[in-house]
């Protein structure tokens, strides 16, 4: 079973700061997902990565397959970025379910 | 663009009752996943279906069953409900070949 570790668990920062959230996993994967969950529960897929780097707006996600590590970066953070960010991995092919990290609670203060 | 639809959004049941949760995937998606997220917990994978066949099974209790229908929608049937079944139940859909899962808004089940 893949073990997914995220750090930090909680992060409070000021508006405009550069944010980094880290994720490591124990077993090789076919894909890694970064998800965002707002209070009230809805989950939004931000990125799906199998290699390299992806950018969407102020969000950047990178993955290092050899080191089994991924990072999610937020540039010019804003209070509306406040949410729980979850790393989840797909450990195999086919319709395998994701294994989730515990999430990082991010609060961006004005 | 059409998203994953779940119904109902909220459900309150008594212990030992049954509940049925429904999930309508994004059109043309062939794979459906069910996840359970207890209060303060990370989501846990329950079960998935590909082309109407069960594909993978996670930590789904024997009291729960699920199926995917010919129109690709899926239903999660939960019987003999327990207090511990109170959770947010997410459905996600994908194209098997594409890996990216798109999540529905969830059904919040409260068992009293």
Tab-separated table of C-alpha atoms in Angstrom:
chain	number	residue	atom	x	y	z
A	1	UNK	CA	0.000	0.000	0.000
A	2	UNK	CA	1.352	3.382	-0.937
A	3	UNK	CA	2.062	5.731	1.951
A	4	UNK	CA	1.514	9.384	1.098
A	5	UNK	CA	3.025	12.051	3.328
A	6	UNK	CA	2.336	15.747	3.033
A	7	UNK	CA	4.049	18.675	4.690
A	8	UNK	CA	3.327	20.961	6.273
A	9	UNK	CA	0.019	19.884	7.801
A	10	UNK	CA	-0.924	23.488	8.512
A	11	UNK	CA	0.346	26.666	6.924
A	12	UNK	CA	-0.606	30.268	7.596
A	13	UNK	CA	0.900	32.944	5.392
A	14	UNK	CA	0.380	36.561	4.406
A	15	UNK	CA	-1.211	37.581	1.149
A	16	UNK	CA	1.366	37.743	-1.640
A	17	UNK	CA	3.713	35.132	-0.188
A	18	UNK	CA	5.075	32.245	-2.235
A	19	UNK	CA	3.663	28.970	-0.933
A	20	UNK	CA	5.165	25.482	-1.219
A	21	UNK	CA	3.432	22.267	-0.206
A	22	UNK	CA	5.314	18.997	-0.392
A	23	UNK	CA	4.221	15.436	-0.986
A	24	UNK	CA	6.213	12.213	-0.853
A	25	UNK	CA	5.101	8.661	-1.501
A	26	UNK	CA	6.592	5.272	-0.849
A	27	UNK	CA	5.863	3.164	-3.933
A	28	UNK	CA	6.105	3.856	-7.643
A	29	UNK	CA	3.005	5.438	-9.161
A	30	UNK	CA	1.347	5.939	-12.508
A	31	UNK	CA	0.114	9.436	-11.664
A	32	UNK	CA	-0.052	11.981	-8.866
A	33	UNK	CA	-2.948	14.346	-8.321
A	34	UNK	CA	-3.132	17.654	-6.501
A	35	UNK	CA	-6.627	18.425	-5.259
A	36	UNK	CA	-8.181	21.417	-3.537
A	37	UNK	CA	-10.951	21.102	-0.968
A	38	UNK	CA	-12.785	24.153	0.348
A	39	UNK	CA	-14.804	24.333	3.573
A	40	UNK	CA	-18.135	22.706	2.738
A	41	UNK	CA	-16.285	19.814	1.186
A	42	UNK	CA	-16.223	20.009	-2.621
A	43	UNK	CA	-13.047	18.634	-4.198
A	44	UNK	CA	-11.507	20.194	-7.288
A	45	UNK	CA	-8.760	18.565	-9.325
A	46	UNK	CA	-5.889	20.994	-9.811
A	47	UNK	CA	-3.260	18.877	-11.549
A	48	UNK	CA	-2.533	15.346	-12.643
A	49	UNK	CA	1.181	14.652	-13.101
A	50	UNK	CA	3.196	11.691	-14.225
A	51	UNK	CA	6.422	13.580	-14.893
A	52	UNK	CA	7.936	17.036	-15.056
A	53	UNK	CA	6.066	20.213	-14.315
A	54	UNK	CA	2.673	21.784	-14.977
A	55	UNK	CA	1.496	25.376	-14.581
A	56	UNK	CA	-1.993	26.780	-14.374
A	57	UNK	CA	-2.325	30.436	-13.534
A	58	UNK	CA	-0.576	31.058	-10.229
A	59	UNK	CA	-0.265	27.347	-9.474
A	60	UNK	CA	2.742	25.215	-10.381
A	61	UNK	CA	3.142	21.510	-9.708
A	62	UNK	CA	6.338	19.522	-10.101
A	63	UNK	CA	7.153	15.871	-9.671
A	64	UNK	CA	10.425	13.955	-9.328
A	65	UNK	CA	9.681	10.321	-10.078
A	66	UNK	CA	13.108	9.076	-8.972
A	67	UNK	CA	12.821	10.774	-5.579
A	68	UNK	CA	9.077	9.960	-5.243
A	69	UNK	CA	8.348	13.579	-4.428
A	70	UNK	CA	6.060	16.303	-5.676
A	71	UNK	CA	5.582	19.957	-4.800
A	72	UNK	CA	2.702	22.353	-5.292
A	73	UNK	CA	3.613	26.029	-5.455
A	74	UNK	CA	1.306	29.034	-5.259
A	75	UNK	CA	2.706	32.356	-6.402
A	76	UNK	CA	1.301	35.712	-5.234
A	77	UNK	CA	-0.991	33.946	-2.768
A	78	UNK	CA	-4.441	35.386	-2.102
A	79	UNK	CA	-6.978	34.830	0.698
A	80	UNK	CA	-9.206	32.953	-1.781
A	81	UNK	CA	-6.422	30.330	-2.006
A	82	UNK	CA	-7.267	29.340	1.571
A	83	UNK	CA	-8.302	25.697	1.416
A	84	UNK	CA	-7.075	22.177	2.097
A	85	UNK	CA	-4.642	20.943	-0.545
A	86	UNK	CA	-4.481	17.201	-0.935
A	87	UNK	CA	-1.916	15.064	-2.687
A	88	UNK	CA	-3.265	11.759	-4.001
A	89	UNK	CA	-1.495	9.009	-5.925
A	90	UNK	CA	-2.605	6.411	-8.402
A	91	UNK	CA	-0.450	3.370	-7.758
A	92	UNK	CA	-1.385	1.286	-10.760
A	93	UNK	CA	-3.040	1.108	-14.098
A	94	UNK	CA	-6.734	0.667	-14.693
A	95	UNK	CA	-9.471	1.992	-12.457
A	96	UNK	CA	-7.549	1.882	-9.193
A	97	UNK	CA	-8.697	4.265	-6.548
A	98	UNK	CA	-6.444	7.056	-5.341
A	99	UNK	CA	-4.526	6.970	-2.092
A	100	UNK	CA	-4.723	10.323	-0.355
A	101	UNK	CA	-2.385	12.286	1.870
A	102	UNK	CA	-3.718	13.913	5.022
A	103	UNK	CA	-3.903	17.304	3.361
A	104	UNK	CA	-2.355	20.683	4.057
A	105	UNK	CA	-4.598	23.311	5.648
A	106	UNK	CA	-3.591	26.608	4.071
A	107	UNK	CA	-4.751	29.968	5.388
A	108	UNK	CA	-3.776	33.131	3.555
A	109	UNK	CA	-4.294	36.233	5.663
A	110	UNK	CA	-4.984	39.621	4.039
B	1	UNK	CA	-18.880	22.097	-19.231
B	2	UNK	CA	-20.828	19.288	-17.619
B	3	UNK	CA	-19.483	18.059	-14.301
B	4	UNK	CA	-20.045	15.032	-12.130
B	5	UNK	CA	-23.477	15.125	-10.521
B	6	UNK	CA	-24.283	13.515	-7.209
B	7	UNK	CA	-27.627	13.173	-5.542
B	8	UNK	CA	-28.811	13.792	-3.016
B	9	UNK	CA	-26.421	16.449	-1.712
B	10	UNK	CA	-27.488	15.904	1.875
B	11	UNK	CA	-29.103	12.884	3.485
B	12	UNK	CA	-30.131	12.198	7.055
B	13	UNK	CA	-30.916	8.650	8.112
B	14	UNK	CA	-31.499	6.733	11.316
B	15	UNK	CA	-29.354	3.825	12.480
B	16	UNK	CA	-30.154	0.550	10.749
B	17	UNK	CA	-31.853	2.300	7.832
B	18	UNK	CA	-30.714	2.043	4.207
B	19	UNK	CA	-29.476	4.761	1.883
B	20	UNK	CA	-28.843	4.991	-1.848
B	21	UNK	CA	-26.430	7.541	-3.259
B	22	UNK	CA	-26.339	8.308	-6.963
B	23	UNK	CA	-23.552	9.496	-9.212
B	24	UNK	CA	-23.837	10.716	-12.796
B	25	UNK	CA	-20.414	10.883	-14.462
B	26	UNK	CA	-19.251	13.383	-17.003
B	27	UNK	CA	-20.649	12.389	-20.422
B	28	UNK	CA	-18.489	9.814	-22.215
B	29	UNK	CA	-16.536	8.971	-19.068
B	30	UNK	CA	-16.367	5.205	-18.665
B	31	UNK	CA	-14.997	4.888	-15.119
B	32	UNK	CA	-16.599	5.786	-11.796
B	33	UNK	CA	-14.963	5.824	-8.369
B	34	UNK	CA	-16.527	6.107	-4.914
B	35	UNK	CA	-14.721	7.614	-1.918
B	36	UNK	CA	-15.691	8.105	1.718
B	37	UNK	CA	-14.383	11.008	3.794
B	38	UNK	CA	-15.150	10.858	7.510
B	39	UNK	CA	-15.075	14.004	9.661
B	40	UNK	CA	-11.516	15.310	9.811
B	41	UNK	CA	-10.277	12.351	7.771
B	42	UNK	CA	-8.672	12.044	4.371
B	43	UNK	CA	-10.822	10.394	1.701
B	44	UNK	CA	-10.722	6.618	1.486
B	45	UNK	CA	-11.294	4.704	-1.722
B	46	UNK	CA	-14.338	2.411	-1.634
B	47	UNK	CA	-14.889	0.908	-5.083
B	48	UNK	CA	-14.611	1.631	-8.787
B	49	UNK	CA	-16.334	0.531	-11.974
B	50	UNK	CA	-15.176	0.450	-15.575
B	51	UNK	CA	-17.639	-0.186	-18.357
B	52	UNK	CA	-20.275	-1.349	-15.878
B	53	UNK	CA	-18.000	-3.955	-14.297
B	54	UNK	CA	-16.441	-3.675	-10.853
B	55	UNK	CA	-12.816	-2.801	-11.387
B	56	UNK	CA	-11.165	-2.306	-8.014
B	57	UNK	CA	-12.266	-2.617	-4.423
B	58	UNK	CA	-10.989	-0.659	-1.481
B	59	UNK	CA	-12.223	-0.401	2.075
B	60	UNK	CA	-15.905	-0.869	1.310
B	61	UNK	CA	-17.867	-2.545	4.125
B	62	UNK	CA	-19.860	-5.670	3.312
B	63	UNK	CA	-23.014	-3.710	4.191
B	64	UNK	CA	-22.398	-1.519	1.154
B	65	UNK	CA	-22.853	-2.490	-2.472
B	66	UNK	CA	-22.570	-0.546	-5.679
B	67	UNK	CA	-23.154	-0.924	-9.362
B	68	UNK	CA	-22.768	0.945	-12.601
B	69	UNK	CA	-25.684	0.995	-15.012
B	70	UNK	CA	-25.902	0.926	-18.804
B	71	UNK	CA	-26.023	4.740	-18.922
B	72	UNK	CA	-22.813	4.755	-16.810
B	73	UNK	CA	-24.403	6.281	-13.754
B	74	UNK	CA	-23.572	4.524	-10.514
B	75	UNK	CA	-25.400	3.899	-7.264
B	76	UNK	CA	-23.937	3.174	-3.843
B	77	UNK	CA	-26.331	1.210	-1.665
B	78	UNK	CA	-25.750	1.288	2.068
B	79	UNK	CA	-27.668	-0.948	4.456
B	80	UNK	CA	-27.848	-1.326	8.234
B	81	UNK	CA	-26.453	2.160	8.612
B	82	UNK	CA	-24.212	2.854	11.584
B	83	UNK	CA	-23.256	6.126	13.248
B	84	UNK	CA	-19.754	5.690	11.835
B	85	UNK	CA	-21.093	5.793	8.299
B	86	UNK	CA	-21.685	9.535	8.701
B	87	UNK	CA	-19.340	11.027	6.146
B	88	UNK	CA	-18.986	12.888	2.893
B	89	UNK	CA	-19.253	10.465	-0.019
B	90	UNK	CA	-17.547	11.540	-3.208
B	91	UNK	CA	-17.958	10.133	-6.631
B	92	UNK	CA	-15.375	10.768	-9.332
B	93	UNK	CA	-15.348	9.913	-13.005
B	94	UNK	CA	-12.685	9.587	-15.640
B	95	UNK	CA	-11.846	8.176	-19.000
B	96	UNK	CA	-9.860	5.075	-18.107
B	97	UNK	CA	-7.192	6.010	-20.581
B	98	UNK	CA	-6.790	9.533	-19.240
B	99	UNK	CA	-6.288	8.962	-15.482
B	100	UNK	CA	-7.494	12.408	-14.376
B	101	UNK	CA	-10.411	11.967	-12.024
B	102	UNK	CA	-13.093	14.637	-11.850
B	103	UNK	CA	-14.843	14.820	-8.526
B	104	UNK	CA	-18.493	15.434	-7.821
B	105	UNK	CA	-19.647	17.808	-5.068
B	106	UNK	CA	-20.251	14.938	-2.659
B	107	UNK	CA	-23.198	13.662	-0.663
B	108	UNK	CA	-23.104	14.435	3.031
B	109	UNK	CA	-24.674	11.521	4.909
B	110	UNK	CA	-25.606	11.958	8.540
B	111	UNK	CA	-26.675	8.895	10.508
B	112	UNK	CA	-28.529	9.664	13.737
